[in-house]
PDB file of C-alpha atoms in Angstrom:
ATOM      1  CA  UNK B   1       0.000   0.000   0.000  1.00 78.00           C
ATOM      2  CA  UNK B   2       2.827   2.381   0.886  1.00 85.00           C
ATOM      3  CA  UNK B   3       4.502   1.636  -2.445  1.00 86.00           C
ATOM      4  CA  UNK B   4       1.283   2.249  -4.389  1.00 88.00           C
ATOM      5  CA  UNK B   5       0.754   5.573  -2.615  1.00 89.00           C
ATOM      6  CA  UNK B   6       4.316   6.526  -3.470  1.00 91.00           C
ATOM      7  CA  UNK B   7       3.805   5.644  -7.142  1.00 91.00           C
ATOM      8  CA  UNK B   8       0.558   7.626  -7.153  1.00 91.00           C
ATOM      9  CA  UNK B   9       2.435  10.657  -5.858  1.00 91.00           C
ATOM     10  CA  UNK B  10       5.102  10.190  -8.524  1.00 92.00           C
ATOM     11  CA  UNK B  11       2.392   9.919 -11.199  1.00 92.00           C
ATOM     12  CA  UNK B  12       0.775  13.172 -10.053  1.00 91.00           C
ATOM     13  CA  UNK B  13       4.124  14.974 -10.153  1.00 92.00           C
ATOM     14  CA  UNK B  14       4.864  13.667 -13.648  1.00 91.00           C
ATOM     15  CA  UNK B  15       1.406  14.690 -14.880  1.00 89.00           C
ATOM     16  CA  UNK B  16       1.546  18.221 -13.489  1.00 89.00           C
ATOM     17  CA  UNK B  17       5.099  18.752 -14.651  1.00 89.00           C
ATOM     18  CA  UNK B  18       4.484  17.434 -18.173  1.00 87.00           C
ATOM     19  CA  UNK B  19       1.524  19.792 -18.662  1.00 86.00           C
ATOM     20  CA  UNK B  20       3.361  22.830 -17.292  1.00 86.00           C
ATOM     21  CA  UNK B  21       6.548  22.068 -19.217  1.00 85.00           C
ATOM     22  CA  UNK B  22       4.719  21.422 -22.485  1.00 82.00           C
ATOM     23  CA  UNK B  23       2.266  24.317 -22.530  1.00 83.00           C
ATOM     24  CA  UNK B  24       3.881  26.970 -20.316  1.00 82.00           C
ATOM     25  CA  UNK B  25       7.497  26.560 -21.422  1.00 83.00           C
ATOM     26  CA  UNK B  26       8.001  24.426 -24.521  1.00 78.00           C
ATOM     27  CA  UNK B  27       5.149  25.781 -26.641  1.00 79.00           C
ATOM     28  CA  UNK B  28       6.083  29.496 -26.434  1.00 81.00           C
ATOM     29  CA  UNK B  29       9.823  28.765 -26.640  1.00 78.00           C
ATOM     30  CA  UNK B  30       9.311  26.606 -29.738  1.00 73.00           C
ATOM     31  CA  UNK B  31       7.157  29.279 -31.397  1.00 77.00           C
ATOM     32  CA  UNK B  32       9.747  31.961 -30.666  1.00 77.00           C
ATOM     33  CA  UNK B  33      12.557  29.831 -32.060  1.00 72.00           C
ATOM     34  CA  UNK B  34      10.549  29.068 -35.191  1.00 71.00           C
ATOM     35  CA  UNK B  35       9.810  32.756 -35.746  1.00 76.00           C
ATOM     36  CA  UNK B  36      13.465  33.692 -35.251  1.00 72.00           C
ATOM     37  CA  UNK B  37      14.564  30.789 -37.487  1.00 67.00           C
ATOM     38  CA  UNK B  38      17.558  30.034 -35.326  1.00 61.00           C
ATOM     39  CA  UNK B  39      20.307  28.062 -37.051  1.00 49.00           C
ATOM     40  CA  UNK B  40      20.765  25.749 -34.070  1.00 55.00           C
ATOM     41  CA  UNK B  41      17.043  25.102 -33.648  1.00 61.00           C
ATOM     42  CA  UNK B  42      17.255  21.322 -33.976  1.00 64.00           C
ATOM     43  CA  UNK B  43      20.223  21.109 -31.645  1.00 68.00           C
ATOM     44  CA  UNK B  44      18.287  23.280 -29.210  1.00 72.00           C
ATOM     45  CA  UNK B  45      15.696  20.502 -28.997  1.00 69.00           C
ATOM     46  CA  UNK B  46      18.372  18.352 -27.377  1.00 73.00           C
ATOM     47  CA  UNK B  47      19.285  21.092 -24.892  1.00 79.00           C
ATOM     48  CA  UNK B  48      15.633  21.706 -23.987  1.00 79.00           C
ATOM     49  CA  UNK B  49      14.971  17.996 -23.472  1.00 78.00           C
ATOM     50  CA  UNK B  50      18.020  17.700 -21.202  1.00 81.00           C
ATOM     51  CA  UNK B  51      16.947  20.723 -19.144  1.00 86.00           C
ATOM     52  CA  UNK B  52      13.389  19.431 -18.920  1.00 86.00           C
ATOM     53  CA  UNK B  53      14.422  15.964 -17.795  1.00 85.00           C
ATOM     54  CA  UNK B  54      16.954  17.380 -15.343  1.00 87.00           C
ATOM     55  CA  UNK B  55      14.203  19.377 -13.608  1.00 89.00           C
ATOM     56  CA  UNK B  56      11.813  16.397 -13.691  1.00 89.00           C
ATOM     57  CA  UNK B  57      14.509  14.031 -12.411  1.00 88.00           C
ATOM     58  CA  UNK B  58      15.268  16.447  -9.596  1.00 90.00           C
ATOM     59  CA  UNK B  59      11.584  16.625  -8.649  1.00 92.00           C
ATOM     60  CA  UNK B  60      11.263  12.841  -8.575  1.00 92.00           C
ATOM     61  CA  UNK B  61      14.438  12.299  -6.548  1.00 92.00           C
ATOM     62  CA  UNK B  62      13.565  15.038  -4.056  1.00 91.00           C
ATOM     63  CA  UNK B  63      10.046  13.638  -3.663  1.00 92.00           C
ATOM     64  CA  UNK B  64      11.460  10.149  -3.122  1.00 91.00           C
ATOM     65  CA  UNK B  65      13.888  11.407  -0.494  1.00 90.00           C
ATOM     66  CA  UNK B  66      11.109  13.270   1.297  1.00 88.00           C
ATOM     67  CA  UNK B  67       8.710  10.321   1.113  1.00 89.00           C
ATOM     68  CA  UNK B  68      11.170   7.753   2.437  1.00 89.00           C
ATOM     69  CA  UNK B  69      12.228  10.062   5.271  1.00 86.00           C
ATOM     70  CA  UNK B  70       8.649  10.951   6.217  1.00 84.00           C
ATOM     71  CA  UNK B  71       7.555   7.309   6.446  1.00 83.00           C
ATOM     72  CA  UNK B  72      10.903   5.985   7.729  1.00 83.00           C
ATOM     73  CA  UNK B  73      11.437   3.945   4.566  1.00 82.00           C
ATOM     74  CA  UNK B  74      15.049   4.828   3.779  1.00 79.00           C
ATOM     75  CA  UNK B  75      15.716   1.158   3.080  1.00 85.00           C
ATOM     76  CA  UNK B  76      13.302   1.305   0.139  1.00 87.00           C
ATOM     77  CA  UNK B  77      14.947   4.301  -1.539  1.00 87.00           C
ATOM     78  CA  UNK B  78      16.657   2.095  -4.141  1.00 89.00           C
ATOM     79  CA  UNK B  79      13.449   0.172  -4.901  1.00 90.00           C
ATOM     80  CA  UNK B  80      11.465   3.389  -5.261  1.00 92.00           C
ATOM     81  CA  UNK B  81      14.037   5.005  -7.554  1.00 91.00           C
ATOM     82  CA  UNK B  82      14.075   1.885  -9.755  1.00 91.00           C
ATOM     83  CA  UNK B  83      10.268   1.850 -10.014  1.00 90.00           C
ATOM     84  CA  UNK B  84      10.230   5.563 -10.774  1.00 91.00           C
ATOM     85  CA  UNK B  85      12.968   5.084 -13.361  1.00 90.00           C
ATOM     86  CA  UNK B  86      10.821   2.478 -15.128  1.00 88.00           C
ATOM     87  CA  UNK B  87       7.844   4.863 -15.200  1.00 89.00           C
ATOM     88  CA  UNK B  88      10.075   7.658 -16.470  1.00 88.00           C
ATOM     89  CA  UNK B  89      11.513   5.429 -19.197  1.00 87.00           C
ATOM     90  CA  UNK B  90       8.075   4.223 -20.344  1.00 87.00           C
ATOM     91  CA  UNK B  91       6.810   7.812 -20.336  1.00 86.00           C
ATOM     92  CA  UNK B  92       9.798   8.875 -22.446  1.00 84.00           C
ATOM     93  CA  UNK B  93       9.232   6.074 -24.970  1.00 84.00           C
ATOM     94  CA  UNK B  94       5.561   7.051 -25.266  1.00 83.00           C
ATOM     95  CA  UNK B  95       6.527  10.698 -25.718  1.00 79.00           C
ATOM     96  CA  UNK B  96       8.955   9.871 -28.523  1.00 80.00           C
ATOM     97  CA  UNK B  97       6.462   7.552 -30.202  1.00 80.00           C
ATOM     98  CA  UNK B  98       3.659  10.086 -29.882  1.00 77.00           C
ATOM     99  CA  UNK B  99       5.673  12.936 -31.386  1.00 76.00           C
ATOM    100  CA  UNK B 100       6.905  10.772 -34.246  1.00 78.00           C
ATOM    101  CA  UNK B 101       3.409   9.470 -35.054  1.00 81.00           C
ATOM    102  CA  UNK B 102       1.828  12.933 -34.889  1.00 78.00           C
ATOM    103  CA  UNK B 103       4.552  14.361 -37.127  1.00 75.00           C
ATOM    104  CA  UNK B 104       4.077  11.595 -39.713  1.00 79.00           C
ATOM    105  CA  UNK B 105       0.300  12.034 -39.761  1.00 82.00           C
ATOM    106  CA  UNK B 106       0.454  15.821 -40.096  1.00 78.00           C
ATOM    107  CA  UNK B 107       3.372  15.822 -42.518  1.00 75.00           C
ATOM    108  CA  UNK B 108       5.517  17.797 -40.066  1.00 69.00           C
ATOM    109  CA  UNK B 109       8.867  17.117 -41.726  1.00 73.00           C
ATOM    110  CA  UNK B 110      10.669  19.589 -39.477  1.00 69.00           C
ATOM    111  CA  UNK B 111       9.771  17.605 -36.359  1.00 71.00           C
ATOM    112  CA  UNK B 112      10.675  14.355 -38.112  1.00 74.00           C
ATOM    113  CA  UNK B 113      14.106  15.765 -38.962  1.00 75.00           C
ATOM    114  CA  UNK B 114      14.486  16.964 -35.363  1.00 74.00           C
ATOM    115  CA  UNK B 115      13.545  13.562 -33.868  1.00 78.00           C
ATOM    116  CA  UNK B 116      17.182  12.323 -33.559  1.00 81.00           C
ATOM    117  CA  UNK B 117      17.972  15.443 -31.516  1.00 76.00           C
ATOM    118  CA  UNK B 118      14.836  14.958 -29.388  1.00 74.00           C
ATOM    119  CA  UNK B 119      15.667  11.290 -28.780  1.00 80.00           C
ATOM    120  CA  UNK B 120      19.252  12.185 -27.857  1.00 81.00           C
ATOM    121  CA  UNK B 121      18.002  14.748 -25.343  1.00 77.00           C
ATOM    122  CA  UNK B 122      15.532  12.288 -23.831  1.00 79.00           C
ATOM    123  CA  UNK B 123      18.115   9.558 -23.257  1.00 83.00           C
ATOM    124  CA  UNK B 124      20.666  11.996 -21.871  1.00 83.00           C
ATOM    125  CA  UNK B 125      17.883  13.202 -19.575  1.00 80.00           C
ATOM    126  CA  UNK B 126      17.250   9.627 -18.426  1.00 84.00           C
ATOM    127  CA  UNK B 127      20.972   9.340 -17.762  1.00 87.00           C
ATOM    128  CA  UNK B 128      20.718  12.436 -15.577  1.00 85.00           C
ATOM    129  CA  UNK B 129      17.999  10.695 -13.531  1.00 88.00           C
ATOM    130  CA  UNK B 130      20.218   7.638 -13.016  1.00 89.00           C
ATOM    131  CA  UNK B 131      23.101   9.886 -11.955  1.00 90.00           C
ATOM    132  CA  UNK B 132      20.847  11.802  -9.544  1.00 87.00           C
ATOM    133  CA  UNK B 133      19.654   8.497  -8.045  1.00 87.00           C
ATOM    134  CA  UNK B 134      23.267   7.742  -7.039  1.00 89.00           C
ATOM    135  CA  UNK B 135      24.137  11.345  -6.190  1.00 88.00           C
ATOM    136  CA  UNK B 136      20.911  12.921  -4.810  1.00 86.00           C
ATOM    137  CA  UNK B 137      22.649  16.235  -4.115  1.00 86.00           C
ATOM    138  CA  UNK B 138      22.582  16.824  -7.885  1.00 87.00           C
ATOM    139  CA  UNK B 139      18.800  17.157  -7.584  1.00 86.00           C
ATOM    140  CA  UNK B 140      19.054  20.135  -5.239  1.00 86.00           C
ATOM    141  CA  UNK B 141      18.296  23.281  -7.221  1.00 87.00           C
ATOM    142  CA  UNK B 142      16.006  26.290  -6.551  1.00 89.00           C
ATOM    143  CA  UNK B 143      13.631  25.560  -9.467  1.00 87.00           C
ATOM    144  CA  UNK B 144      12.862  21.963  -8.481  1.00 88.00           C
ATOM    145  CA  UNK B 145      12.502  22.824  -4.794  1.00 87.00           C
ATOM    146  CA  UNK B 146      10.119  25.676  -5.657  1.00 88.00           C
ATOM    147  CA  UNK B 147       8.017  23.560  -8.054  1.00 86.00           C
ATOM    148  CA  UNK B 148       7.780  20.723  -5.507  1.00 88.00           C
ATOM    149  CA  UNK B 149       6.563  23.183  -2.866  1.00 88.00           C
ATOM    150  CA  UNK B 150       3.911  24.492  -5.275  1.00 87.00           C
ATOM    151  CA  UNK B 151       2.723  20.942  -6.039  1.00 86.00           C
ATOM    152  CA  UNK B 152       2.509  20.126  -2.324  1.00 86.00           C
ATOM    153  CA  UNK B 153       0.605  23.355  -1.713  1.00 88.00           C
ATOM    154  CA  UNK B 154      -1.893  22.606  -4.503  1.00 87.00           C
ATOM    155  CA  UNK B 155      -2.519  19.046  -3.317  1.00 85.00           C
ATOM    156  CA  UNK B 156      -3.459  20.310   0.167  1.00 87.00           C
ATOM    157  CA  UNK B 157      -6.882  21.247  -1.188  1.00 88.00           C
ATOM    158  CA  UNK B 158      -9.192  18.233  -0.971  1.00 88.00           C
ATOM    159  CA  UNK B 159     -11.025  18.759  -4.272  1.00 91.00           C
ATOM    160  CA  UNK B 160      -7.846  19.309  -6.268  1.00 88.00           C
ATOM    161  CA  UNK B 161      -6.130  16.403  -4.524  1.00 88.00           C
ATOM    162  CA  UNK B 162      -9.153  14.173  -5.248  1.00 92.00           C
ATOM    163  CA  UNK B 163      -9.143  15.075  -8.953  1.00 92.00           C
ATOM    164  CA  UNK B 164      -5.387  14.641  -9.251  1.00 90.00           C
ATOM    165  CA  UNK B 165      -5.569  11.301  -7.442  1.00 90.00           C
ATOM    166  CA  UNK B 166      -8.109   9.969  -9.949  1.00 92.00           C
ATOM    167  CA  UNK B 167      -6.182  11.249 -12.967  1.00 91.00           C
ATOM    168  CA  UNK B 168      -2.904  10.101 -11.430  1.00 89.00           C
ATOM    169  CA  UNK B 169      -4.321   6.626 -10.838  1.00 91.00           C
ATOM    170  CA  UNK B 170      -5.392   6.362 -14.475  1.00 92.00           C
ATOM    171  CA  UNK B 171      -1.972   7.585 -15.586  1.00 89.00           C
ATOM    172  CA  UNK B 172      -0.243   5.055 -13.324  1.00 88.00           C
ATOM    173  CA  UNK B 173      -2.404   2.234 -14.681  1.00 90.00           C
ATOM    174  CA  UNK B 174      -1.618   3.240 -18.251  1.00 88.00           C
ATOM    175  CA  UNK B 175       2.119   3.295 -17.500  1.00 85.00           C
ATOM    176  CA  UNK B 176       1.887  -0.137 -15.869  1.00 84.00           C
ATOM    177  CA  UNK B 177       0.012  -1.407 -18.925  1.00 86.00           C
ATOM    178  CA  UNK B 178       2.639  -0.040 -21.315  1.00 80.00           C
ATOM    179  CA  UNK B 179       5.401  -1.460 -19.112  1.00 79.00           C
ATOM    180  CA  UNK B 180       3.807  -4.905 -19.391  1.00 80.00           C
ATOM    181  CA  UNK B 181       3.420  -4.536 -23.165  1.00 82.00           C
ATOM    182  CA  UNK B 182       7.040  -3.468 -23.633  1.00 73.00           C
ATOM    183  CA  UNK B 183       8.259  -6.277 -21.361  1.00 73.00           C
ATOM    184  CA  UNK B 184       6.275  -8.874 -23.309  1.00 75.00           C
ATOM    185  CA  UNK B 185       7.558  -7.451 -26.601  1.00 75.00           C
ATOM    186  CA  UNK B 186      11.164  -7.680 -25.426  1.00 72.00           C
ATOM    187  CA  UNK B 187      10.548 -11.200 -24.107  1.00 74.00           C
ATOM    188  CA  UNK B 188       8.946 -12.253 -27.402  1.00 73.00           C
ATOM    189  CA  UNK B 189      11.819 -10.741 -29.384  1.00 68.00           C
ATOM    190  CA  UNK B 190      14.418 -12.487 -27.232  1.00 67.00           C
ATOM    191  CA  UNK B 191      12.560 -15.799 -27.411  1.00 73.00           C
ATOM    192  CA  UNK B 192      12.255 -15.623 -31.188  1.00 70.00           C
ATOM    193  CA  UNK B 193      15.985 -14.952 -31.527  1.00 65.00           C
ATOM    194  CA  UNK B 194      16.906 -17.826 -29.198  1.00 67.00           C
ATOM    195  CA  UNK B 195      14.636 -20.350 -30.892  1.00 63.00           C
ATOM    196  CA  UNK B 196      15.474 -18.911 -34.289  1.00 60.00           C
ATOM    197  CA  UNK B 197      19.148 -19.652 -33.733  1.00 54.00           C
ATOM    198  CA  UNK B 198      18.471 -23.108 -32.352  1.00 49.00           C
ATOM    199  CA  UNK B 199      16.486 -24.152 -35.436  1.00 46.00           C
TER     200      UNK B 199
END
């Protein structure tokens, strides 16, 4: 139960952050860069992804530290960071797949050309999370601390917390579903290669 509550909290943080990052930061920044026609626009995608995942990684690590200390679960810090890492990885894969599919459907060739830079930024960002899991002090920065305080303040209101809990639960279930699908796909691929070689 404690683990599920932790994962629910992580899901809520990821949901709130993804919406704020996408619509408050990324959308206007992308529009400005497109208008200015910056030469390094595609490379900037990588930088923005790294910054975004650094802030998100910091939020998740700080929340995990606070949760384990509050409930005297320091021994589960490694387990919690691994579970969160899996959710973060699945979320990143879905994000990449979603952007690629949307770009193909809409004929957005610019985004398709920028995908290698986006993917590079995402995986470097995941690397930052792994590094922060081993060196939590990396997660300490004013932006992440401030955002985490805002999220905790918002969730103090019962109605908002109730809504976020429902949406967060659905998000968590979807991530668990995708995790199972990806795991089965990898297992099927590995099995086919093993039996393929043995034939």
